[in-house]
Tab-separated table of N, CA and C in Angstrom:
chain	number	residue	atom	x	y	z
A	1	UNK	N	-46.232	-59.856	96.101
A	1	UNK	CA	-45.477	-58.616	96.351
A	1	UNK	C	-46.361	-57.386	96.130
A	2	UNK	N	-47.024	-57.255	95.189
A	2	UNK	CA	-48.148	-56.081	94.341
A	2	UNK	C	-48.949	-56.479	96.106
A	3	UNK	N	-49.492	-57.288	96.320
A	3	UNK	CA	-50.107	-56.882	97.912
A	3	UNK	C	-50.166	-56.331	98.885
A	4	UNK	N	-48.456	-56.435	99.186
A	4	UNK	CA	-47.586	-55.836	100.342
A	4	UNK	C	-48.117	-54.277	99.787
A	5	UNK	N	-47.690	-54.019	98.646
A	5	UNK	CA	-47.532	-52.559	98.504
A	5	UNK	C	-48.357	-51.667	98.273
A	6	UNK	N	-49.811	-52.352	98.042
A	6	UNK	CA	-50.968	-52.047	97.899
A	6	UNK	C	-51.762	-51.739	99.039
A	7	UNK	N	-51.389	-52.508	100.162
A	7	UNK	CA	-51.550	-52.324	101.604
A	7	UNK	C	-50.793	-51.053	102.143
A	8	UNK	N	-49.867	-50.943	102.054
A	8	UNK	CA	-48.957	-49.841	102.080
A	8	UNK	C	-49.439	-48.334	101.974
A	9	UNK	N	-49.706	-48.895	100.713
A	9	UNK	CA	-50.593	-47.104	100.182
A	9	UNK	C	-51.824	-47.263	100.852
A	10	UNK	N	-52.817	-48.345	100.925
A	10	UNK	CA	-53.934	-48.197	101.676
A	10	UNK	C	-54.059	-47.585	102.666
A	11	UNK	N	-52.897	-47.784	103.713
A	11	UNK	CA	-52.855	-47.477	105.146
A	11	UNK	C	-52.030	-45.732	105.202
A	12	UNK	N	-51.081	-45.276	104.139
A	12	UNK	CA	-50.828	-44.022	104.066
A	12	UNK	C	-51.725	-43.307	103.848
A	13	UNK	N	-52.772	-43.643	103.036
A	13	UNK	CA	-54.186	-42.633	102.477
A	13	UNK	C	-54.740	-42.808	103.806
A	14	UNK	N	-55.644	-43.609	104.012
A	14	UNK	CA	-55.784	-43.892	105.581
A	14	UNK	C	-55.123	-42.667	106.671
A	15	UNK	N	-54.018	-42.558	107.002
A	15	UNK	CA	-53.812	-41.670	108.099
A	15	UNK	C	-53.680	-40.658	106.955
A	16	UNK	N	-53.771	-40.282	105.415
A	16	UNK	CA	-53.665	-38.491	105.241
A	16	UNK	C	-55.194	-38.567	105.600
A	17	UNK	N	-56.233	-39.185	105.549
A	17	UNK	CA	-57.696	-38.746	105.501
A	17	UNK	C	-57.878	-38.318	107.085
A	18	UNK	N	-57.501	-39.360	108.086
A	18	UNK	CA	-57.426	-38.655	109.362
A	18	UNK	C	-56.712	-38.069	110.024
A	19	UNK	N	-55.569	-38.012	109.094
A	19	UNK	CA	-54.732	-36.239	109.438
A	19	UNK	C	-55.599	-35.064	109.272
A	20	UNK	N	-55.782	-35.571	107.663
A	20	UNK	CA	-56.665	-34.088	107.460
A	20	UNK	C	-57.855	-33.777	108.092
A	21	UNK	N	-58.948	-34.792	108.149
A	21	UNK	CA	-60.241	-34.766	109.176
A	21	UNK	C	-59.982	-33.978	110.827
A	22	UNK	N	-58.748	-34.689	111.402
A	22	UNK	CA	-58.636	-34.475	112.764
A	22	UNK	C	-58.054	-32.810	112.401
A	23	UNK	N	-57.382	-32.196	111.303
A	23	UNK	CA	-56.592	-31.324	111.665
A	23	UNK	C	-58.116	-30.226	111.226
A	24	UNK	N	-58.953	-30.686	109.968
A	24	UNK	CA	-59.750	-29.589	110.230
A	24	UNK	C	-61.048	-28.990	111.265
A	25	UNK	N	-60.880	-30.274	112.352
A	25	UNK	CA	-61.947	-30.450	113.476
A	25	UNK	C	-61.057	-29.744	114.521
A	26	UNK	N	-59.064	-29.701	114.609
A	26	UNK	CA	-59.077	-28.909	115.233
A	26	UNK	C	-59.118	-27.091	115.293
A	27	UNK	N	-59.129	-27.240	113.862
A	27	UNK	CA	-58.906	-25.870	112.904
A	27	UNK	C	-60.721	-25.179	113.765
A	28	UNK	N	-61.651	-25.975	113.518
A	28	UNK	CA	-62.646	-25.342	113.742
A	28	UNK	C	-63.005	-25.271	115.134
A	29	UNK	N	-62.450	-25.962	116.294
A	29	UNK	CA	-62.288	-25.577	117.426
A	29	UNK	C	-61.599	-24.946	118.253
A	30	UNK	N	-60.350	-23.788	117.471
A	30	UNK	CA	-59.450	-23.291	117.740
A	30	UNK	C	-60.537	-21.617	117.195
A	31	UNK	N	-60.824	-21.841	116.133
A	31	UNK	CA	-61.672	-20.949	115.384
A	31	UNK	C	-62.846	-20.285	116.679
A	32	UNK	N	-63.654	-20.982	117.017
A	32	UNK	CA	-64.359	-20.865	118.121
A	32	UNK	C	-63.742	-20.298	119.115
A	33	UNK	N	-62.693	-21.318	119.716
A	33	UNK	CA	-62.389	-20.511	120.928
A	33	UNK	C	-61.809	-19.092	120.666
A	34	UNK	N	-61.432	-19.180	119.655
A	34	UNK	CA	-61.672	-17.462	119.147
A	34	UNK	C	-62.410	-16.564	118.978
A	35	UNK	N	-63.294	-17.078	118.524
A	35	UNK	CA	-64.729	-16.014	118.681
A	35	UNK	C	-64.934	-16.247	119.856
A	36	UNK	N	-65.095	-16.764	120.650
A	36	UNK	CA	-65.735	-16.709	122.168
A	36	UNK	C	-64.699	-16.048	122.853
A	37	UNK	N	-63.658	-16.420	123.072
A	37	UNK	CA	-62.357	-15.114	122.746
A	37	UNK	C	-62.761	-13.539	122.979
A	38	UNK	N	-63.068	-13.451	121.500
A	38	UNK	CA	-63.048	-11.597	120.931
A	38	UNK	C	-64.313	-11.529	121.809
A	39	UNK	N	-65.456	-12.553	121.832
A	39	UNK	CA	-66.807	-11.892	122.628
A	39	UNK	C	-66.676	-11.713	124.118
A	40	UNK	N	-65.869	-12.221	124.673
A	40	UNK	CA	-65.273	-11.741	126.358
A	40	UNK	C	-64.878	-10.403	126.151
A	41	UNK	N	-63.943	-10.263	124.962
A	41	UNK	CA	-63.026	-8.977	125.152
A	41	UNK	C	-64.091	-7.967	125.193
A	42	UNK	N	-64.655	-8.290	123.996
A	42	UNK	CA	-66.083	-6.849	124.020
A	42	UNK	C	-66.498	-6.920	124.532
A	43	UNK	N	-67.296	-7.869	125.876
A	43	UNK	CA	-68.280	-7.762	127.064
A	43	UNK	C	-67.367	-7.083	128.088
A	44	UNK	N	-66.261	-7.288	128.140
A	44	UNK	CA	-64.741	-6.980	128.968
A	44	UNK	C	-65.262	-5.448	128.529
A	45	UNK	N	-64.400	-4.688	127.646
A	45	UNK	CA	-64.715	-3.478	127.192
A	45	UNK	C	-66.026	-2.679	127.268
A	46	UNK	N	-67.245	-3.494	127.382
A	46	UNK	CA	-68.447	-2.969	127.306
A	46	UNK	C	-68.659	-2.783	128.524
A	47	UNK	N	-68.367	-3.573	129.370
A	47	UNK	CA	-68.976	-2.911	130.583
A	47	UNK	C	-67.658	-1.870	131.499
């Protein structure tokens, strides 16, 4: 029984690590397309 439930938690830690991994890989590609973003606007404005 201690197996079953040990597996259990294995596989919940498991998807928080690639929740969190995937969510801060999209955090930093959302980030970007933001700065590349604001740098259109000012080339936009600059010329």
């Amino acid at each position: 029984m201690m197996g079953v439930v040990a597996l259990i938690y294995i596989s919940m830690a498991v998807c928080l690590v690639v929740g969190i991994l995937s969510a801060r890989y999209a955090i930093r590609k959302v980030k970007s397309v933001e700065i590349e973003r604001t740098d259109l606007i000012k080339t936009c404005k600059n010329s």
